[in-house]
PDB file of C-alpha atoms in Angstrom:
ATOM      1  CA  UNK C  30     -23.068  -5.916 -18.508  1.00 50.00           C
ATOM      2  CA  UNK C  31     -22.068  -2.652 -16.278  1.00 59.00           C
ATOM      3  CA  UNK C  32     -24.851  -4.408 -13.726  1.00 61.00           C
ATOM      4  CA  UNK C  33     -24.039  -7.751 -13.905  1.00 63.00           C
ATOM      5  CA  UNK C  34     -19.868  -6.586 -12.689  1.00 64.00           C
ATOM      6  CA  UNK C  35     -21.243  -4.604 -10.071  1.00 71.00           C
ATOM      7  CA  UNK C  36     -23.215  -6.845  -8.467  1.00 77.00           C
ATOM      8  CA  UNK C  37     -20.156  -8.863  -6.932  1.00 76.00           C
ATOM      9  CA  UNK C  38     -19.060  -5.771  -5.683  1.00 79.00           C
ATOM     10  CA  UNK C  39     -22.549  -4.944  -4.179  1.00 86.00           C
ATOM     11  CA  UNK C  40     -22.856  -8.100  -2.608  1.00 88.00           C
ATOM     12  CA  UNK C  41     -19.406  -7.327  -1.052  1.00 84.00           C
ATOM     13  CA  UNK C  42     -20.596  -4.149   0.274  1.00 87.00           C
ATOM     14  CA  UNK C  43     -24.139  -5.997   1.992  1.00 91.00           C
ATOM     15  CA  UNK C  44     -21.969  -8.947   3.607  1.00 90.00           C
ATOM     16  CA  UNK C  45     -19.508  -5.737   5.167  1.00 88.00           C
ATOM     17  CA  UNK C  46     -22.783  -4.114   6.390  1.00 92.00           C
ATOM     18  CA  UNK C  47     -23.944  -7.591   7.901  1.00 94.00           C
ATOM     19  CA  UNK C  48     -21.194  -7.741   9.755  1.00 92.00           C
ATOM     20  CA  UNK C  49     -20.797  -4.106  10.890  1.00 91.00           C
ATOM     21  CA  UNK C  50     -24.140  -4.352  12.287  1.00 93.00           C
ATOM     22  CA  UNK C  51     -23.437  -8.129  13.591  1.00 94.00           C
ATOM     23  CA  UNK C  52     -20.759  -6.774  15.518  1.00 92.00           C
ATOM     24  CA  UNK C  53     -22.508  -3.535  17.047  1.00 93.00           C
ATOM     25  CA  UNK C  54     -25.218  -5.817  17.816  1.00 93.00           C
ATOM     26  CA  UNK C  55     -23.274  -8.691  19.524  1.00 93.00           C
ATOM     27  CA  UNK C  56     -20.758  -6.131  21.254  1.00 92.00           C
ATOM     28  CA  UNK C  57     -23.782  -4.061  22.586  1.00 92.00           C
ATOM     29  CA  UNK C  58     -26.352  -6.616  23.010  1.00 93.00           C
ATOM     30  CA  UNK C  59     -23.958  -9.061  25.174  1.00 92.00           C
ATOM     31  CA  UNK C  60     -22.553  -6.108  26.811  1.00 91.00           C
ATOM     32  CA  UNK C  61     -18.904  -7.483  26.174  1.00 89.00           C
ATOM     33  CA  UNK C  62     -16.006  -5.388  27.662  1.00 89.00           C
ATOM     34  CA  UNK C  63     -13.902  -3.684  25.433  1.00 86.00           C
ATOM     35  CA  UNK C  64     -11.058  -6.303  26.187  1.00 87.00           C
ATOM     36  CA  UNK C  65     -13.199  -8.550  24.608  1.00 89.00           C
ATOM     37  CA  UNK C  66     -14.738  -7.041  21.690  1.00 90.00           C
ATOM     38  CA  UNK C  67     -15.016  -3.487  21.466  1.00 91.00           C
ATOM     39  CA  UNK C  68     -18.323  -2.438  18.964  1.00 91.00           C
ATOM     40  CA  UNK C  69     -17.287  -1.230  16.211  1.00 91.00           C
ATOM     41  CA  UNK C  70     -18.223   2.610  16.727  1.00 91.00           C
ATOM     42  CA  UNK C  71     -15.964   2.603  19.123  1.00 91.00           C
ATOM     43  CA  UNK C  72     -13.634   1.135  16.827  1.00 91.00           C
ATOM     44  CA  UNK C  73     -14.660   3.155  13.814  1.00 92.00           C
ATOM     45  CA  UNK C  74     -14.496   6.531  16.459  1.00 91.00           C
ATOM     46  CA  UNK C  75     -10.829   4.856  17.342  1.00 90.00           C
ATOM     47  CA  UNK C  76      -9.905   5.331  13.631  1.00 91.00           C
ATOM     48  CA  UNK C  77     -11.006   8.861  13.640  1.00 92.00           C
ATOM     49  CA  UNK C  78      -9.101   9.773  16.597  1.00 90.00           C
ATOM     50  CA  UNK C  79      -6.221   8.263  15.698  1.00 88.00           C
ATOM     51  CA  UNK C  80      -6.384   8.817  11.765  1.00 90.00           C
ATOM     52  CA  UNK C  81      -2.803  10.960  11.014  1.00 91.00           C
ATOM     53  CA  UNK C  82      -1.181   8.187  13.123  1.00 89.00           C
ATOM     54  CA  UNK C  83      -2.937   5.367  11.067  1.00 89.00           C
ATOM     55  CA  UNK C  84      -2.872   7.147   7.859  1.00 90.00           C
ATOM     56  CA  UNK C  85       1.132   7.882   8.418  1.00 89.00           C
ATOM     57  CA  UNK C  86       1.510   3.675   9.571  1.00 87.00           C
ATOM     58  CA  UNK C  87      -0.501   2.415   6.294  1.00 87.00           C
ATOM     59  CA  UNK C  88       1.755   4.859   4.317  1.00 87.00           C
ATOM     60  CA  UNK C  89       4.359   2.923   5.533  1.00 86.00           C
ATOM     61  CA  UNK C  90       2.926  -0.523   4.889  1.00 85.00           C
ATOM     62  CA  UNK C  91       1.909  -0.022   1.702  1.00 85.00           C
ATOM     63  CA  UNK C  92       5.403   1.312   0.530  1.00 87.00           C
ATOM     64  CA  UNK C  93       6.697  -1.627   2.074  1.00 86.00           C
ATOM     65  CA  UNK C  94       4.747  -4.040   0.129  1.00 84.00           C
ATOM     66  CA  UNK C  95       4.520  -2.566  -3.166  1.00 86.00           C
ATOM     67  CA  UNK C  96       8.551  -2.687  -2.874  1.00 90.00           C
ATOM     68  CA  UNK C  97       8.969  -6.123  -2.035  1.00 89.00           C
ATOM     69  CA  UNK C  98       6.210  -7.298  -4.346  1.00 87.00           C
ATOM     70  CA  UNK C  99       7.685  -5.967  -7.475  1.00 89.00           C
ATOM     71  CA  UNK C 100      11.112  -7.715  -7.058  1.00 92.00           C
ATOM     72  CA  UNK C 101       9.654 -10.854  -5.375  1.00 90.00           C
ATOM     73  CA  UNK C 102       7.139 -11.431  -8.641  1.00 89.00           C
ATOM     74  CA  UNK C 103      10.079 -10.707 -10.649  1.00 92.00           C
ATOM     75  CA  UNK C 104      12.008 -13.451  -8.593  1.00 93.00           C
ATOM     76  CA  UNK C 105       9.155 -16.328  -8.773  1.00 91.00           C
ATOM     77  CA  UNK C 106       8.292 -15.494 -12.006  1.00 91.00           C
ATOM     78  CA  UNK C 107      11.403 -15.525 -13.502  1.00 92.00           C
ATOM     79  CA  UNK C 108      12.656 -18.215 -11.671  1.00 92.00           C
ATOM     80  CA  UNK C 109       9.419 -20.348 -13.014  1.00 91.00           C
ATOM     81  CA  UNK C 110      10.002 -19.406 -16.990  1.00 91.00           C
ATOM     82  CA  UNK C 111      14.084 -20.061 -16.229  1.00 91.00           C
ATOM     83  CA  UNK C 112      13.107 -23.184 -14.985  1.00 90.00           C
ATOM     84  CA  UNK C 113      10.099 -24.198 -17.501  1.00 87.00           C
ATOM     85  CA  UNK C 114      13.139 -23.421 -20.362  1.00 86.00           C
ATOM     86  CA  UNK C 115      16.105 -25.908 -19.007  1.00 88.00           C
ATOM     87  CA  UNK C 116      13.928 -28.464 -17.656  1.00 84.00           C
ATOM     88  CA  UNK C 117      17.003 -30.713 -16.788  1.00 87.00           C
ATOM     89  CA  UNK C 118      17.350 -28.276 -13.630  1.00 88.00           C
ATOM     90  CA  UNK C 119      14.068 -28.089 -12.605  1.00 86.00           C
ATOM     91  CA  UNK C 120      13.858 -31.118 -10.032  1.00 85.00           C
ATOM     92  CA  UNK C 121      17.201 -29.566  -8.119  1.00 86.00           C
ATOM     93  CA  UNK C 122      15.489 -26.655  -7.809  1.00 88.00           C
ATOM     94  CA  UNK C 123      12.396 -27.134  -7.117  1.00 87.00           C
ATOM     95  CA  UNK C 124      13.223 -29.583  -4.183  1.00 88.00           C
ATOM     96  CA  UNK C 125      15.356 -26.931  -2.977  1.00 88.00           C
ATOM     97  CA  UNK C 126      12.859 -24.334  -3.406  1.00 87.00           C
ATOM     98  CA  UNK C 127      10.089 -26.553  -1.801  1.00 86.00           C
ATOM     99  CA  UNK C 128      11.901 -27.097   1.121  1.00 88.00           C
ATOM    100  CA  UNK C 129      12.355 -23.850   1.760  1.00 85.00           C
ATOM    101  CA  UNK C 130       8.804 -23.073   1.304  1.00 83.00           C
ATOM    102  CA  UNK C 131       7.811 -25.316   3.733  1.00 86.00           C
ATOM    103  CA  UNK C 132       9.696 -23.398   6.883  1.00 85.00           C
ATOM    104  CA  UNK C 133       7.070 -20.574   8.338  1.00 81.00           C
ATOM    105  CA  UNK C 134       7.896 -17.132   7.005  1.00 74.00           C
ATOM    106  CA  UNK C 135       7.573 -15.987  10.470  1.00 79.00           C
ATOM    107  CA  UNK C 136      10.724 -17.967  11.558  1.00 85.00           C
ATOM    108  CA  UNK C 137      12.781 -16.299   8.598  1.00 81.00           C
ATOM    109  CA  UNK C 138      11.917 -12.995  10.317  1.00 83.00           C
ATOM    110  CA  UNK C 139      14.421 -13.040  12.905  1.00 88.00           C
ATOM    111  CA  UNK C 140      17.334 -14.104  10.787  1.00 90.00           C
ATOM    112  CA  UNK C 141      16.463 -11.724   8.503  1.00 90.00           C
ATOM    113  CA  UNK C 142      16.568  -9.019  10.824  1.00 90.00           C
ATOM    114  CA  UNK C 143      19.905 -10.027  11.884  1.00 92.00           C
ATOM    115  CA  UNK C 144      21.077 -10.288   7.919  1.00 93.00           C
ATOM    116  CA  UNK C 145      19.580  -6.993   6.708  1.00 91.00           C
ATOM    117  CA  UNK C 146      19.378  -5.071  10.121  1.00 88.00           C
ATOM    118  CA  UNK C 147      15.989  -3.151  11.843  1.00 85.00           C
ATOM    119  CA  UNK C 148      14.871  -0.935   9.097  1.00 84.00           C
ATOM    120  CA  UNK C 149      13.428  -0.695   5.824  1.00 86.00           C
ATOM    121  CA  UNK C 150      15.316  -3.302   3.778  1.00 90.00           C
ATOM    122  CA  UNK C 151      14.906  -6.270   5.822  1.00 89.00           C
ATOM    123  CA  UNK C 152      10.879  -5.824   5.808  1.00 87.00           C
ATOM    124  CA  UNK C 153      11.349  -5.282   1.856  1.00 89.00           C
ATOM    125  CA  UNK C 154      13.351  -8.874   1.893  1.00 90.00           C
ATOM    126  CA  UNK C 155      10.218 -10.275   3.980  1.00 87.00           C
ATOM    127  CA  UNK C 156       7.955  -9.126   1.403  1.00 86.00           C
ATOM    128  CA  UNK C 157       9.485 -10.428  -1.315  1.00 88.00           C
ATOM    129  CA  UNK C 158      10.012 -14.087  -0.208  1.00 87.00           C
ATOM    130  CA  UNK C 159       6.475 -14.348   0.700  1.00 84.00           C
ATOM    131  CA  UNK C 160       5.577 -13.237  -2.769  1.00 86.00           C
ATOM    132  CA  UNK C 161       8.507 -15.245  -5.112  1.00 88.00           C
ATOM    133  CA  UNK C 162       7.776 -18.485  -3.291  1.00 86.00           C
ATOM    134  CA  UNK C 163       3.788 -18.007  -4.362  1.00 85.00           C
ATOM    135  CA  UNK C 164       4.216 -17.071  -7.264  1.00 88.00           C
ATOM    136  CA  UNK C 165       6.679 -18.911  -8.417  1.00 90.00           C
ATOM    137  CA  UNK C 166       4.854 -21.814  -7.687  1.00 87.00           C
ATOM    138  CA  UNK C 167       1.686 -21.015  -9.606  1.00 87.00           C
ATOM    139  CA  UNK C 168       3.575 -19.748 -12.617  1.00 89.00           C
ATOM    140  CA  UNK C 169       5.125 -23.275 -13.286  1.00 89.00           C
ATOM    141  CA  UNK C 170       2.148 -24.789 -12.753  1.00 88.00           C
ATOM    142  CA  UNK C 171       0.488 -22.533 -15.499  1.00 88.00           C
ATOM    143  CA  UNK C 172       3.716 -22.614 -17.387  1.00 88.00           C
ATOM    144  CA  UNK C 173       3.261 -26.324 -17.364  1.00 87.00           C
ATOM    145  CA  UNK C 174      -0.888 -27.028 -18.249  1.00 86.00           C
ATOM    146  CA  UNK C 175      -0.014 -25.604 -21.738  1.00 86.00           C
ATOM    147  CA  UNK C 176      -1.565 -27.936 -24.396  1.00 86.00           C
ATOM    148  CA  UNK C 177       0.653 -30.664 -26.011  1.00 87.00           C
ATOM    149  CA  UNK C 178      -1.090 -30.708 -29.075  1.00 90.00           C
ATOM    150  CA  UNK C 179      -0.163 -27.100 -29.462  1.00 89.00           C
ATOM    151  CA  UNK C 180       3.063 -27.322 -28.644  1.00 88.00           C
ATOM    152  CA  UNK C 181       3.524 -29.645 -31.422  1.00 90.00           C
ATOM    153  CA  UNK C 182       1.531 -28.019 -33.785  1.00 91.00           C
ATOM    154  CA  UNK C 183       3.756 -24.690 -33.527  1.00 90.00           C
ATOM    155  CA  UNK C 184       6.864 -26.641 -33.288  1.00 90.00           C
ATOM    156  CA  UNK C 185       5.722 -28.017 -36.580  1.00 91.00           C
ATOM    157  CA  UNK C 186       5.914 -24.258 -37.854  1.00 90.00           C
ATOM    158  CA  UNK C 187       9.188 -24.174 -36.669  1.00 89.00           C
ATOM    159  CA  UNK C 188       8.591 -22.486 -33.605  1.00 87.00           C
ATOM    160  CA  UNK C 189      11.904 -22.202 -31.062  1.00 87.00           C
ATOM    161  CA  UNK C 190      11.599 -22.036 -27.317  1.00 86.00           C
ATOM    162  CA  UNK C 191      11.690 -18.698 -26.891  1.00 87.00           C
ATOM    163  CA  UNK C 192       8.935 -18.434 -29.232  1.00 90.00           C
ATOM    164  CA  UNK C 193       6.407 -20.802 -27.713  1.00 89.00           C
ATOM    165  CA  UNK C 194       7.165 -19.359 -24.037  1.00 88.00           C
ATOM    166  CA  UNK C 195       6.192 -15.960 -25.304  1.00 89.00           C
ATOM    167  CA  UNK C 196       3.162 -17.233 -28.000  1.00 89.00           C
ATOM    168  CA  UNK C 197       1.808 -19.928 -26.206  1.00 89.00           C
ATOM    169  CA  UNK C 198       3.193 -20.886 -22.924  1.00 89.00           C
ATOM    170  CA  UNK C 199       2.954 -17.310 -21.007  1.00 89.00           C
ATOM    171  CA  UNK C 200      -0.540 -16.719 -22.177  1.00 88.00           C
ATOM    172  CA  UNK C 201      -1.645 -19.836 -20.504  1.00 87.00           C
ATOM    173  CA  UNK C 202      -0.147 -19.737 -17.577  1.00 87.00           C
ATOM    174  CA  UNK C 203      -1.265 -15.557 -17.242  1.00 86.00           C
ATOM    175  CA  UNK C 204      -4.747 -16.431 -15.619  1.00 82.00           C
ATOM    176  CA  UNK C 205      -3.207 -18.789 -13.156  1.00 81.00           C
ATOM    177  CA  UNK C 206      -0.413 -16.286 -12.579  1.00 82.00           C
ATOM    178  CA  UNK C 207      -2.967 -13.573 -11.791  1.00 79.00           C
ATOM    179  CA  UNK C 208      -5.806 -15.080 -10.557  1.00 65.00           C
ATOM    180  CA  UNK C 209      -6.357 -17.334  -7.249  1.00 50.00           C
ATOM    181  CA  UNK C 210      -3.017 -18.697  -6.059  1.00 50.00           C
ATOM    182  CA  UNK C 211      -1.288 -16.107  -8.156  1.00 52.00           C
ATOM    183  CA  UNK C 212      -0.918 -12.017  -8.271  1.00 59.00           C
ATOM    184  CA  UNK C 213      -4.341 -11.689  -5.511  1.00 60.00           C
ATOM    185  CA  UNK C 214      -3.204 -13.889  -3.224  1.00 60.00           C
ATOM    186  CA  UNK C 215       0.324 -12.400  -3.548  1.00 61.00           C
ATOM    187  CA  UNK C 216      -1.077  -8.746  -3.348  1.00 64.00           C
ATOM    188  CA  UNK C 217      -2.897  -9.847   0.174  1.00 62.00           C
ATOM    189  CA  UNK C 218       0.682 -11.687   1.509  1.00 63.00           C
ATOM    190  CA  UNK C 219       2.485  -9.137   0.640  1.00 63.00           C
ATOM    191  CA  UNK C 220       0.185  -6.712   2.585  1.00 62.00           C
ATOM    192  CA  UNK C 221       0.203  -9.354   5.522  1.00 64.00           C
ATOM    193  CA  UNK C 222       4.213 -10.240   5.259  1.00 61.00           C
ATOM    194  CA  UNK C 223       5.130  -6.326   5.736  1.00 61.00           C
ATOM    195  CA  UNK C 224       3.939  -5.544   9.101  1.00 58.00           C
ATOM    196  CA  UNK C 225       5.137  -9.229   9.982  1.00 55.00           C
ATOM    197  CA  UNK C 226       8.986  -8.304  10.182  1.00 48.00           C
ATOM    198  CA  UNK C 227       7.404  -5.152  12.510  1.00 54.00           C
ATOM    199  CA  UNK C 228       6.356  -7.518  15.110  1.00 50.00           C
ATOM    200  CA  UNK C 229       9.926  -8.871  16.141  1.00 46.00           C
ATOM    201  CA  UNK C 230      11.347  -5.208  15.929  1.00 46.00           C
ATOM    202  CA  UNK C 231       8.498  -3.842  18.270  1.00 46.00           C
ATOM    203  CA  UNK C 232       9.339  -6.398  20.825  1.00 43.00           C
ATOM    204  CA  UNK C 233      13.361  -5.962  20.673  1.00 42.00           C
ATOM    205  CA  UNK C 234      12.631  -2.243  20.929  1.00 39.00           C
ATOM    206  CA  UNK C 235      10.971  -3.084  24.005  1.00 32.00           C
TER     207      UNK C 235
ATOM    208  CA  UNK T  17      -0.719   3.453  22.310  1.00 54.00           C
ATOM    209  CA  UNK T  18      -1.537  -0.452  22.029  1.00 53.00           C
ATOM    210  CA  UNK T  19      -0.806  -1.386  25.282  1.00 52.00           C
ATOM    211  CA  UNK T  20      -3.609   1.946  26.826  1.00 56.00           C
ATOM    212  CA  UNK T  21      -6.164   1.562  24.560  1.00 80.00           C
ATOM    213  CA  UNK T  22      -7.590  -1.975  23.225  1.00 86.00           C
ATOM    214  CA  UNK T  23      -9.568  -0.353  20.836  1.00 87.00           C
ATOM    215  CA  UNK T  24      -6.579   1.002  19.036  1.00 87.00           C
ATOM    216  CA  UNK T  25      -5.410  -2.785  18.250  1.00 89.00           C
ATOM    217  CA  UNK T  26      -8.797  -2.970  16.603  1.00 90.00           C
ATOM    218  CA  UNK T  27      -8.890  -0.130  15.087  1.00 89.00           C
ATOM    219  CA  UNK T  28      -5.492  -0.615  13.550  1.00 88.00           C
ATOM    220  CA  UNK T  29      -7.054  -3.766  12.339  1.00 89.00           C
ATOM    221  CA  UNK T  30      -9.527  -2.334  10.566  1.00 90.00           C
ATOM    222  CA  UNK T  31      -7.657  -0.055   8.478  1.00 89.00           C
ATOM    223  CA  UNK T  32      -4.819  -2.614   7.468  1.00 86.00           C
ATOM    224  CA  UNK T  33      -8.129  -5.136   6.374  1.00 87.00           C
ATOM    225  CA  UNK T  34      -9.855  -2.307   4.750  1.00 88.00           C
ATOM    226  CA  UNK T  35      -6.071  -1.112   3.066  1.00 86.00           C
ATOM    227  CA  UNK T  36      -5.392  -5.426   1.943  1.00 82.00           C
ATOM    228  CA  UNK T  37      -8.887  -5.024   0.505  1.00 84.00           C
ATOM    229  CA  UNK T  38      -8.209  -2.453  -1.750  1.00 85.00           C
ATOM    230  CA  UNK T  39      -4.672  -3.691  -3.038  1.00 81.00           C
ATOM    231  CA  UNK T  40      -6.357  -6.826  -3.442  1.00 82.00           C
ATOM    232  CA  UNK T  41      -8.815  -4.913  -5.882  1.00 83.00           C
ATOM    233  CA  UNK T  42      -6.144  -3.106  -7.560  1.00 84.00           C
ATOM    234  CA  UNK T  43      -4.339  -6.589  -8.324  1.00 80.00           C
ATOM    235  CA  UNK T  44      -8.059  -7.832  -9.607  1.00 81.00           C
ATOM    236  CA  UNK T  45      -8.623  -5.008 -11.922  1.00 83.00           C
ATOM    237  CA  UNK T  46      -5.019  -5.189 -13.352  1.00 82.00           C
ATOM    238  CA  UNK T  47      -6.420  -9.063 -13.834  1.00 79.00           C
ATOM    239  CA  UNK T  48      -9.276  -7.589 -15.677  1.00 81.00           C
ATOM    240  CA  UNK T  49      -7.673  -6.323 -18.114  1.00 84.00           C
ATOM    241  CA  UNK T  50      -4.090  -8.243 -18.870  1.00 80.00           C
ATOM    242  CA  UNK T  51      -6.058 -11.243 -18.780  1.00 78.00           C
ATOM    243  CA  UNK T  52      -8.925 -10.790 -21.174  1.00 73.00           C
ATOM    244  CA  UNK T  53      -9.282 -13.800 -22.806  1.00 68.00           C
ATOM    245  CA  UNK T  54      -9.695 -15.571 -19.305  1.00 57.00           C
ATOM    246  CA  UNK T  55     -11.557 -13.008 -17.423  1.00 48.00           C
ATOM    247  CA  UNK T  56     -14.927 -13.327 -19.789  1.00 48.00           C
ATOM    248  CA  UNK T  57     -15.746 -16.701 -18.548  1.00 44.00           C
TER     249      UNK T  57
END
């Protein structure tokens, strides 16, 4: 059993050794410029040198994310069940929502950074509409696969609304919530939508 | 920093992949074990 989990991880850790020595390989063999493609001991000597810089930058990051991810899955998610329990409002919003999905984050970065100003709260912001929208969309669609057949059957016990969301409907939509378009993908955005509010600054403070 | 040394963009690259990697795994192993009845598949 303990094998059989590993082995994903294992493979994970061969295909990031193929490519290490793909790289070294390709980078040294073509003898690219650095401009180009660096190999990556020069790259992995680049970390070294510049570790307390890097290590002080990802602290940053990370905080970053973890702080807009918590309030943006609290948005989507909560938005989603709101939504899944007074179904009359659900096609105002979710047009709403939709079309506001469909503008790139990266052209909500500026305005943000005019809204919230250059600093930590308008990267937070950034964070946590990248998440919400995600997630919010994945937790309606697991909030909505839920069986009919059981919702009649526990309605038939006399179940209320409240009661089947928390029962039935939640634990349905959980593994979509989590897995692939939910909480992974989120936990990667996030990651990616923090340093994205970074690039605009860096160039205005140039 | 970036604009001297190229391998600095890469390197900085590196460490924010290798740093999405392992948030990604923390939000995985949370999955693990909140979702138990979907994870054994």
């Amino acid at each position: 059993m303990t094998a059989q989990r590993s082995l994903p991880v294992q493979r994970g850790i061969l295909g990031a050794l193929l490519l290490i020595v793909l790289w070294e390989g390709v980078a040294r063999g073509f003898h690219l410029p650095a401009y180009v493609l660096p190999a990556m001991s020069d790259v992995l000597l680049g970390v070294w040198s510049k570790r307390t810089m890097l290590v002080e930058a990802a602290s940053y990051t990370l905080s970053e994310a973890l702080l807009g991810y918590v309030p943006g899955a609290v948005i989507g998610i909560g938005l989603a069940v709101v939504l899944s329990l007074i179904p009359r409002v659900r096609s105002f919003v979710l047009a709403v929502v939709m079309a506001v999905n469909s503008v790139p984050v990266v052209a909500y970065s500026p305005l943000i950074l005019l809204w919230f100003g250059i600093g930590l709260t308008s990267k937070v912001v950034m964070v946590a509409l990248a998440v919400s929208f995600t997630l919010f969309l994945s937790t309606l669609a697991g909030l909505d696969r839920v069986d009919r057949r059981s919702v009649d059957l526990m309605r038939s016990f006399g179940a209320g609304r409240l009661t089947l969301l928390w029962r039935l409907r939640l634990p349905t939509a959980l593994p979509l919530i989590m897995a692939g378009s939910g909480s992974r993908r989120c936990a990667a955005s996030s990651w990616r939508s923090s340093p994205r509010c970074s690039v605009p600054m860096a160039g205005s403070a140039g | 920093m970036y604009n001297e040394n190229v391998v600095a963009i890469w390197a900085a690259l590196l460490v924010s992949a290798v740093l999405g990697l392992g948030l990604y795994a923390v939000v995985a192993a949370l999955e693990r074990i909140l979702v138990f009845w979907g994870a054994e598949q």
